Amino acid sequence: MRRAGILLHITSLSSACVGDLGPEAYKFVDFMKDSGQKIWQVLPINPTCPEHGNSPYYSTSLFAGNPLLISLDLIYQDGLIPKKMLEVTETFPQERVDHRRVWDFKKRIFDVAFENFKEDEEYYTFLKDNLYWLESYAKFKVLRDKFKKPWNEWEDENTKGLEKEIRKEYFLQFVFFKQWKGLKDYANKKGVKLMGDLPIYPAYDSADVWENRRIFKLGKDNRPFVVAGVPPDYFSKTGQLWGNPVYDWERLKDENFDWWIKRIKHNLNLFDMLRLDHFRGFVAYYEVPPFERTAERGRWIQAPAEEFFKKLKEEFPQFPFVAEDLGLITPDVESMRDRFGFPGMKVLVFAFNSENSPFMPHNHKENFVVYTTTHDNMPIRDWYKDELDEVSRERLHRYTGRMLREDEVSDVLIRLAYMSVSKYCIIPMQDLLNLGKESRMNTPGKKEGNWEWKMKEIPRSLSDRLRELCITYGR
């Protein structure tokens, strides 16, 4: 079936201080239902932290949920806080998320909710089902808070005297996943599927690496002897030096990819579909010596992709995955993607950089997801104004058959996306609202100021426009 959807991260919802899993999320599901939208794609929902620029792709846990997304309204409905605590006495920016201030504000409320919480059967069931990752995450979190430095610099790993803090982490994760399940159930009943995003790597300073050191390329000092990144490409002339530790894929293969299977199974309890970030890293990964300042001097290493994907097929026969196959993609990556039937990605802002680009709509194929932009791109309006060179702009005009004004480029590219033969069409909310650089979610290589955009109210006319597009193009 041809389906349409929207890319909008939870933090960008127009809740009081930060988008969360409460009323605004449910209102957005209603909007999607009324608009004929079938897929809500979000960014990773794992914990974020200021020292890593609040990036959801550089998390302290690939299993835990981000407490920042917990709805205070829903905590109040559960009787855990008094109503007066819902009043936002601090003035938060309306169109940006101040992550540090929001966390300080919410933490005080979480402390009260924890004191009022009474353990019950639902809580014990959650512990039983999740202790395999939750126990190590909670220990990691309280030790990290205690020492305030990366785990390889801790004086010891003794959690004696921190039992209450550990129970508080259990509580926060219980509340997060309870709220997430409520939202997912509501969305599914409305005919909306949730698509998650699976970052390929954890942060070095994470519970995942601390607990599973054997599956990463670490030296005797527990430091990475190579780090992850990508070579120079469209996004960066010097490449992207991510700094995450790299997997020991041979060790993972020897263990029958057990860690990966647990991780994906966990995420498929949260999402109906999963986007596999940096898909080419499953076929061959790029590693860089840790002392390099850019990603220009690295090397590609083959990974056991065929064995891994066969295992995925066995474990998850419905195969609800999407391959993020952007960047420097070689024929072996495309071959592996097509052999196992992963839908790939087509992004329209890449379509006009060259003649007859594979991103141009007439070159799309059915088993793809077409986007106008992604969270890493400039929204269409200012892409057209500030980033598109004259040759590419002329190419776009020839393709659409007319000169385009700045204020109509978003509408034109959205229509092109809906026309595409690709079975999925997902449009970032920024492009649907015809916003510019002020709404950009992430600029690769920029360390501060990302992941902050928060939207205002959605105009009523947008729902009618999207429903009409779905009817016109059979989505």
Coordinates of C-alpha atoms in Angstrom, one line a residue:
M1 CA 0.0 0.0 0.0
R2 CA 1.1 3.5 -0.8
R3 CA 1.3 5.5 2.5
A4 CA 2.1 9.0 3.6
G5 CA 3.6 10.2 6.8
I6 CA 5.3 13.0 8.8
L7 CA 8.7 13.3 10.3
L8 CA 8.5 15.1 13.6
H9 CA 10.4 14.5 16.8
I10 CA 8.6 14.3 20.1
T11 CA 10.6 17.3 21.5
S12 CA 9.3 19.5 18.7
L13 CA 5.7 19.1 19.8
S14 CA 4.2 22.4 21.1
S15 CA 4.0 21.3 24.8
A16 CA 4.8 23.9 27.5
C17 CA 8.5 23.5 28.0
V18 CA 9.5 20.6 25.7
G19 CA 7.4 18.3 23.5
D20 CA 6.5 15.2 25.5
L21 CA 4.3 12.1 25.5
G22 CA 1.2 13.9 26.8
P23 CA -1.8 15.7 25.4
E24 CA 0.0 17.4 22.4
A25 CA 1.3 14.0 21.2
Y26 CA -2.3 12.6 21.2
K27 CA -3.5 15.8 19.4
F28 CA -0.9 15.2 16.8
V29 CA -2.1 11.7 16.2
D30 CA -5.6 13.1 15.8
F31 CA -4.2 15.6 13.2
M32 CA -2.5 12.7 11.3
K33 CA -5.7 10.7 11.3
D34 CA -7.7 13.6 10.0
S35 CA -5.0 14.3 7.4
G36 CA -4.8 10.8 5.9
Q37 CA -1.3 10.2 7.3
K38 CA -0.3 6.7 8.2
I39 CA 3.3 6.9 9.5
W40 CA 4.6 9.1 12.3
Q41 CA 8.4 9.0 12.1
V42 CA 10.4 10.2 15.1
L43 CA 14.1 10.5 16.0
P44 CA 15.7 8.3 18.6
I45 CA 13.9 8.4 22.0
N46 CA 16.9 7.4 24.1
P47 CA 18.4 9.6 26.9
T48 CA 20.2 12.8 25.8
C49 CA 22.7 14.9 27.7
P50 CA 24.0 18.5 27.4
E51 CA 27.7 17.4 27.2
H52 CA 26.9 15.6 23.9
G53 CA 24.9 18.5 22.5
N54 CA 21.6 16.9 23.4
S55 CA 21.9 14.7 20.4
P56 CA 19.5 11.7 20.3
Y57 CA 22.2 9.9 18.2
Y58 CA 24.8 10.1 21.0
S59 CA 23.0 8.6 23.9
T60 CA 24.0 7.1 27.2
S61 CA 21.8 4.1 26.5
L62 CA 20.3 2.5 23.4
F63 CA 17.7 0.7 25.5
A64 CA 16.5 3.4 27.9
G65 CA 13.9 6.0 27.2
N66 CA 14.5 9.7 27.6
P67 CA 12.9 11.0 30.8
L68 CA 12.8 14.5 29.3
L69 CA 9.9 13.2 27.2
I70 CA 7.8 12.1 30.2
S71 CA 4.5 14.1 30.4
L72 CA 3.8 15.9 33.6
D73 CA 0.1 16.0 32.7
L74 CA 0.0 12.2 32.7
I75 CA 2.0 11.9 35.9
Y76 CA -0.7 14.2 37.5
Q77 CA -3.5 12.0 36.1
D78 CA -1.8 9.0 37.8
G79 CA -2.1 10.9 41.1
L80 CA 1.7 11.3 41.6
I81 CA 2.0 15.1 41.8
P82 CA -0.4 17.9 42.9
K83 CA -2.0 20.0 40.2
K84 CA -0.1 23.1 41.1
M85 CA 3.1 21.5 39.9
L86 CA 1.8 21.5 36.4
E87 CA 2.0 25.3 36.4
V88 CA 5.1 26.3 34.5
T89 CA 6.3 29.1 36.7
E90 CA 9.5 29.5 34.7
T91 CA 9.4 31.2 31.3
F92 CA 10.6 28.8 28.6
P93 CA 11.3 29.8 25.0
Q94 CA 8.2 29.1 22.9
E95 CA 10.0 28.1 19.7
R96 CA 13.2 26.5 21.1
V97 CA 13.9 23.8 23.7
D98 CA 16.3 24.8 26.5
H99 CA 17.3 21.2 27.4
R100 CA 19.2 22.0 30.5
R101 CA 16.6 24.2 32.0
V102 CA 13.8 21.8 31.1
W103 CA 15.7 18.9 32.8
D104 CA 16.3 21.0 36.0
F105 CA 12.6 21.9 36.1
K106 CA 11.3 18.4 35.5
K107 CA 13.8 16.7 37.8
R108 CA 12.3 18.5 40.8
I109 CA 8.8 17.2 39.8
F110 CA 10.1 13.7 39.2
D111 CA 11.5 13.6 42.7
V112 CA 8.1 14.3 44.1
A113 CA 6.4 11.8 41.9
F114 CA 8.9 9.1 42.9
E115 CA 8.2 9.7 46.6
N116 CA 4.5 9.3 46.0
F117 CA 4.8 6.2 43.8
K118 CA 3.6 2.9 45.2
E119 CA 5.0 -0.2 43.5
D120 CA 2.3 -2.5 42.0
E121 CA 1.9 -5.5 39.8
E122 CA 2.3 -3.5 36.6
Y123 CA 5.6 -2.1 37.9
Y124 CA 6.9 -5.6 38.9
T125 CA 6.0 -7.0 35.4
F126 CA 7.9 -4.1 33.8
L127 CA 11.0 -4.9 35.9
K128 CA 10.8 -8.6 35.1
D129 CA 10.6 -7.9 31.3
N130 CA 13.3 -5.3 31.2
L131 CA 15.8 -6.0 33.9
Y132 CA 18.3 -7.5 31.4
W133 CA 19.1 -3.9 30.3
L134 CA 17.5 -1.8 33.1
E135 CA 19.7 -3.0 35.9
S136 CA 23.0 -2.1 34.2
Y137 CA 21.6 1.2 32.9
A138 CA 20.4 2.3 36.3
K139 CA 23.8 1.5 37.9
F140 CA 25.6 3.3 35.1
K141 CA 23.4 6.3 35.4
V142 CA 23.8 6.8 39.2
L143 CA 27.6 6.1 39.1
R144 CA 27.9 8.6 36.2
D145 CA 25.9 11.2 38.2
K146 CA 28.1 10.5 41.3
F147 CA 31.5 10.8 39.6
K148 CA 30.5 13.3 36.9
K149 CA 33.0 11.8 34.4
P150 CA 33.2 9.0 31.8
W151 CA 33.1 5.4 33.2
N152 CA 36.7 4.6 32.4
E153 CA 37.7 7.3 34.9
W154 CA 35.5 6.2 37.8
E155 CA 37.3 5.5 41.1
D156 CA 35.2 2.3 41.6
E157 CA 31.9 0.7 40.5
N158 CA 30.4 0.2 43.9
T159 CA 26.7 1.3 44.1
K160 CA 26.4 0.7 47.9
G161 CA 24.4 3.6 49.4
L162 CA 22.9 4.5 46.0
E163 CA 20.0 2.0 46.2
K164 CA 17.3 4.8 46.3
E165 CA 18.8 6.5 43.3
I166 CA 18.8 3.2 41.4
R167 CA 15.1 2.7 42.3
K168 CA 14.4 6.2 41.0
E169 CA 15.9 5.3 37.7
Y170 CA 13.7 2.2 37.6
F171 CA 10.7 4.4 38.3
L172 CA 11.5 6.9 35.5
Q173 CA 11.9 4.2 33.0
F174 CA 8.7 2.5 34.1
V175 CA 6.8 5.8 33.7
F176 CA 8.4 6.5 30.3
F177 CA 7.6 3.1 28.8
K178 CA 4.0 3.2 30.3
Q179 CA 3.4 6.5 28.7
W180 CA 5.0 5.4 25.4
K181 CA 2.8 2.3 25.3
G182 CA -0.3 4.4 25.8
L183 CA 0.6 6.7 22.9
K184 CA 1.5 3.8 20.6
D185 CA -1.7 2.0 21.4
Y186 CA -3.7 5.2 20.7
A187 CA -1.8 5.8 17.4
N188 CA -2.3 2.3 16.2
K189 CA -6.1 2.4 16.9
K190 CA -6.2 5.6 14.8
G191 CA -4.5 3.7 11.9
V192 CA -1.1 5.5 12.5
K193 CA 2.1 3.5 12.6
L194 CA 5.1 4.7 14.6
M195 CA 8.5 4.6 12.9
G196 CA 11.5 4.7 15.1
D197 CA 15.2 5.5 14.3
L198 CA 17.9 3.1 15.4
P199 CA 21.3 4.8 15.8
I200 CA 24.0 2.4 14.7
Y201 CA 26.4 3.3 17.5
P202 CA 26.1 4.2 21.2
A203 CA 28.2 6.9 22.8
Y204 CA 31.4 5.7 24.4
D205 CA 30.2 7.1 27.7
S206 CA 27.2 4.8 27.8
A207 CA 25.7 1.9 29.7
D208 CA 25.9 -0.1 26.5
V209 CA 29.7 0.1 26.2
W210 CA 30.3 -0.1 29.9
E211 CA 28.3 -3.3 30.2
N212 CA 29.4 -4.9 26.9
R213 CA 33.0 -3.9 26.4
R214 CA 33.8 -7.2 24.7
I215 CA 31.8 -6.3 21.6
F216 CA 33.6 -3.0 20.9
K217 CA 37.1 -2.3 19.7
L218 CA 38.6 -1.1 23.0
G219 CA 42.2 -1.4 24.1
K220 CA 43.5 -2.6 27.5
D221 CA 42.9 0.8 28.9
N222 CA 39.2 0.5 27.9
R223 CA 39.6 3.4 25.4
P224 CA 38.7 2.9 21.7
F225 CA 41.7 2.3 19.5
V226 CA 39.5 3.3 16.5
V227 CA 36.4 5.5 16.4
A228 CA 33.4 5.8 14.0
G229 CA 32.7 8.4 11.3
V230 CA 32.3 8.8 7.6
P231 CA 34.6 10.2 4.9
P232 CA 34.1 13.5 3.1
D233 CA 30.6 13.6 1.4
Y234 CA 27.7 16.0 0.6
F235 CA 27.4 16.9 4.3
S236 CA 31.0 17.7 5.1
K237 CA 34.2 18.3 3.1
T238 CA 36.4 16.8 5.9
G239 CA 34.0 14.0 6.7
Q240 CA 32.2 13.5 9.9
L241 CA 34.2 12.3 12.9
W242 CA 31.5 10.9 15.2
G243 CA 33.9 9.6 17.9
N244 CA 31.7 6.6 18.8
P245 CA 33.4 3.3 19.5
V246 CA 33.3 0.8 16.7
Y247 CA 31.8 -2.7 17.0
D248 CA 33.9 -5.8 17.0
W249 CA 31.7 -7.5 14.3
E250 CA 33.6 -10.8 14.4
R251 CA 32.9 -11.1 18.1
L252 CA 29.2 -10.2 17.5
K253 CA 29.1 -12.9 14.8
D254 CA 30.6 -15.5 17.1
E255 CA 27.8 -14.6 19.6
N256 CA 25.2 -15.1 16.9
F257 CA 24.5 -11.3 17.0
D258 CA 22.7 -11.8 20.3
W259 CA 23.2 -8.2 21.5
W260 CA 21.8 -6.8 18.3
I261 CA 18.8 -9.1 18.3
K262 CA 17.9 -8.1 21.9
R263 CA 18.2 -4.5 20.9
I264 CA 16.0 -4.7 17.8
K265 CA 13.4 -6.8 19.6
H266 CA 13.2 -4.2 22.4
N267 CA 12.7 -1.5 19.8
L268 CA 10.1 -3.4 17.9
N269 CA 8.0 -3.4 21.1
L270 CA 8.1 0.4 20.9
F271 CA 7.7 0.9 17.1
D272 CA 5.9 -0.6 14.2
M273 CA 8.8 0.2 11.8
L274 CA 12.5 1.0 12.3
R275 CA 14.8 3.1 10.3
L276 CA 18.3 1.6 10.4
D277 CA 20.6 4.6 10.7
H278 CA 23.9 4.5 8.6
F279 CA 22.8 1.3 6.8
R280 CA 26.1 1.2 4.9
G281 CA 27.9 0.7 8.2
F282 CA 26.3 -2.8 8.4
V283 CA 28.0 -3.7 5.1
A284 CA 31.3 -2.0 5.6
Y285 CA 32.1 0.4 8.4
Y286 CA 34.5 3.3 8.5
E287 CA 37.0 3.5 11.3
V288 CA 39.4 6.4 12.2
P289 CA 42.4 6.5 14.6
P290 CA 41.2 8.3 17.8
F291 CA 43.9 11.0 17.6
E292 CA 42.7 12.3 14.2
R293 CA 40.9 15.7 14.2
T294 CA 38.9 15.0 11.0
A295 CA 37.5 11.9 9.4
E296 CA 39.6 12.2 6.2
R297 CA 42.2 9.5 7.1
G298 CA 40.2 6.4 7.9
R299 CA 39.6 3.0 6.3
W300 CA 36.6 0.9 5.4
I301 CA 36.3 -2.6 6.9
Q302 CA 33.9 -5.3 5.7
A303 CA 31.2 -6.4 8.2
P304 CA 29.4 -9.8 8.1
A305 CA 26.3 -8.2 6.6
E306 CA 24.9 -11.3 4.9
E307 CA 25.1 -13.4 8.1
F308 CA 23.6 -10.5 10.1
F309 CA 20.7 -9.8 7.8
K310 CA 19.9 -13.5 7.5
K311 CA 19.6 -13.6 11.2
L312 CA 17.3 -10.6 11.1
K313 CA 15.1 -12.3 8.6
E314 CA 14.9 -15.4 10.8
E315 CA 14.1 -13.4 14.0
F316 CA 11.8 -10.8 12.4
P317 CA 10.1 -12.3 9.3
Q318 CA 7.8 -9.3 8.8
F319 CA 11.0 -7.3 8.3
P320 CA 9.7 -3.8 9.2
F321 CA 12.9 -2.0 8.5
V322 CA 14.0 1.0 6.3
A323 CA 17.6 1.5 5.3
E324 CA 19.1 4.9 5.7
D325 CA 21.2 4.6 2.6
L326 CA 22.4 8.2 2.1
G327 CA 25.9 9.5 1.7
L328 CA 28.7 7.6 -0.1
I329 CA 26.9 4.4 -1.2
T330 CA 28.8 1.7 -3.2
P331 CA 27.2 -1.0 -5.4
D332 CA 27.8 -3.7 -2.8
V333 CA 25.6 -1.7 -0.3
E334 CA 22.8 -1.2 -2.9
S335 CA 23.0 -4.9 -3.8
M336 CA 22.8 -6.0 -0.1
R337 CA 19.9 -3.6 0.4
D338 CA 17.9 -4.9 -2.6
R339 CA 18.7 -8.6 -2.0
F340 CA 17.2 -8.5 1.5
G341 CA 14.3 -6.2 0.5
F342 CA 15.1 -3.2 2.6
P343 CA 13.3 0.0 1.5
G344 CA 15.9 2.7 0.8
M345 CA 15.6 6.5 1.0
K346 CA 15.2 9.1 -1.7
V347 CA 15.6 12.7 -0.7
L348 CA 14.5 15.4 -3.1
V349 CA 16.9 18.1 -2.1
F350 CA 19.7 15.9 -3.4
A351 CA 17.9 15.4 -6.8
F352 CA 19.0 18.5 -8.6
N353 CA 22.8 18.4 -7.9
S354 CA 23.4 16.6 -11.2
E355 CA 21.6 15.7 -14.4
N356 CA 19.3 12.7 -14.2
S357 CA 20.2 12.1 -10.5
P358 CA 18.9 8.9 -8.9
F359 CA 17.1 11.1 -6.5
M360 CA 14.9 12.7 -9.2
P361 CA 11.3 11.4 -9.0
H362 CA 11.3 9.7 -12.4
N363 CA 14.2 7.5 -11.2
H364 CA 12.5 6.3 -8.0
K365 CA 11.4 2.7 -7.5
E366 CA 8.6 1.3 -5.5
N367 CA 10.5 -0.1 -2.5
F368 CA 11.7 3.3 -1.3
V369 CA 10.7 6.1 1.1
V370 CA 10.7 9.5 -0.5
Y371 CA 11.5 12.6 1.6
T372 CA 11.7 16.2 0.8
T373 CA 14.5 16.8 3.4
T374 CA 15.7 15.0 6.5
H375 CA 16.5 16.2 10.0
D376 CA 20.1 16.8 8.8
N377 CA 19.1 19.1 6.0
M378 CA 18.1 22.7 5.7
P379 CA 14.3 23.0 5.3
I380 CA 13.3 23.4 1.7
R381 CA 12.5 27.1 1.8
D382 CA 16.0 28.3 2.9
W383 CA 17.7 25.4 1.0
Y384 CA 16.3 27.0 -2.2
K385 CA 17.2 30.5 -1.1
D386 CA 20.7 29.9 0.5
E387 CA 22.1 26.6 -0.5
L388 CA 21.0 25.8 -4.1
D389 CA 23.5 27.1 -6.7
E390 CA 22.3 28.7 -9.9
V391 CA 22.9 25.6 -12.1
S392 CA 21.0 23.4 -9.7
R393 CA 18.2 26.0 -9.4
E394 CA 17.9 26.1 -13.2
R395 CA 17.7 22.3 -13.2
L396 CA 14.9 22.4 -10.7
H397 CA 13.0 25.0 -12.8
R398 CA 13.4 22.9 -15.9
Y399 CA 12.2 19.8 -14.0
T400 CA 9.0 21.5 -12.7
G401 CA 8.5 23.4 -16.0
R402 CA 8.4 26.9 -14.5
M403 CA 10.2 29.5 -12.4
L404 CA 9.5 29.1 -8.7
R405 CA 9.1 31.7 -6.0
E406 CA 10.8 31.1 -2.6
D407 CA 7.4 30.8 -0.9
E408 CA 6.1 28.0 -3.2
V409 CA 9.1 25.7 -3.5
S410 CA 8.1 23.7 -0.4
D411 CA 4.6 23.0 -1.9
V412 CA 6.1 22.0 -5.2
L413 CA 8.6 19.5 -3.8
I414 CA 6.0 18.1 -1.4
R415 CA 3.7 17.4 -4.4
L416 CA 6.7 15.8 -6.3
A417 CA 7.2 13.5 -3.3
Y418 CA 3.6 12.5 -3.2
M419 CA 3.6 11.8 -6.9
S420 CA 6.6 9.5 -6.6
V421 CA 6.2 5.8 -7.3
S422 CA 7.9 5.1 -3.9
K423 CA 5.4 3.3 -1.7
Y424 CA 6.2 5.5 1.4
C425 CA 6.3 9.3 1.4
I426 CA 7.3 11.1 4.6
I427 CA 7.6 14.9 4.9
P428 CA 9.3 16.7 7.7
M429 CA 6.9 19.0 9.6
Q430 CA 9.2 22.0 8.9
D431 CA 8.6 21.6 5.1
L432 CA 4.8 21.2 5.6
L433 CA 4.8 24.5 7.6
N434 CA 7.1 26.1 4.9
L435 CA 9.6 27.1 7.6
G436 CA 13.3 28.0 7.1
K437 CA 16.6 27.8 8.8
E438 CA 15.2 28.8 12.1
S439 CA 13.5 25.4 12.3
R440 CA 16.5 23.3 11.2
M441 CA 16.8 20.3 13.6
N442 CA 20.5 19.4 13.1
T443 CA 23.5 20.8 11.2
P444 CA 26.1 17.9 11.0
G445 CA 29.5 18.9 12.4
K446 CA 27.9 21.7 14.5
K447 CA 28.2 20.9 18.2
E448 CA 25.8 23.4 19.8
G449 CA 22.3 24.7 19.0
N450 CA 20.9 21.5 17.4
W451 CA 17.8 19.5 18.3
E452 CA 16.1 22.6 19.7
W453 CA 13.2 23.5 17.3
K454 CA 9.7 23.5 18.7
M455 CA 6.7 24.1 16.5
K456 CA 3.7 26.4 17.1
E457 CA 0.1 25.5 16.5
I458 CA -0.6 23.6 13.2
P459 CA -2.9 25.7 10.8
R460 CA -6.2 24.0 10.2
S461 CA -5.8 24.3 6.4
L462 CA -2.8 21.9 6.5
S463 CA -5.0 18.9 7.3
D464 CA -7.3 19.5 4.3
R465 CA -4.3 20.0 2.0
L466 CA -2.6 16.7 3.1
R467 CA -5.8 14.8 2.8
E468 CA -6.3 16.1 -0.7
L469 CA -2.7 15.1 -1.6
C470 CA -3.4 11.6 -0.3
I471 CA -6.5 11.2 -2.3
T472 CA -4.9 12.6 -5.5
Y473 CA -1.9 10.4 -5.4
G474 CA -3.4 7.3 -3.9
R475 CA -1.7 7.4 -0.5

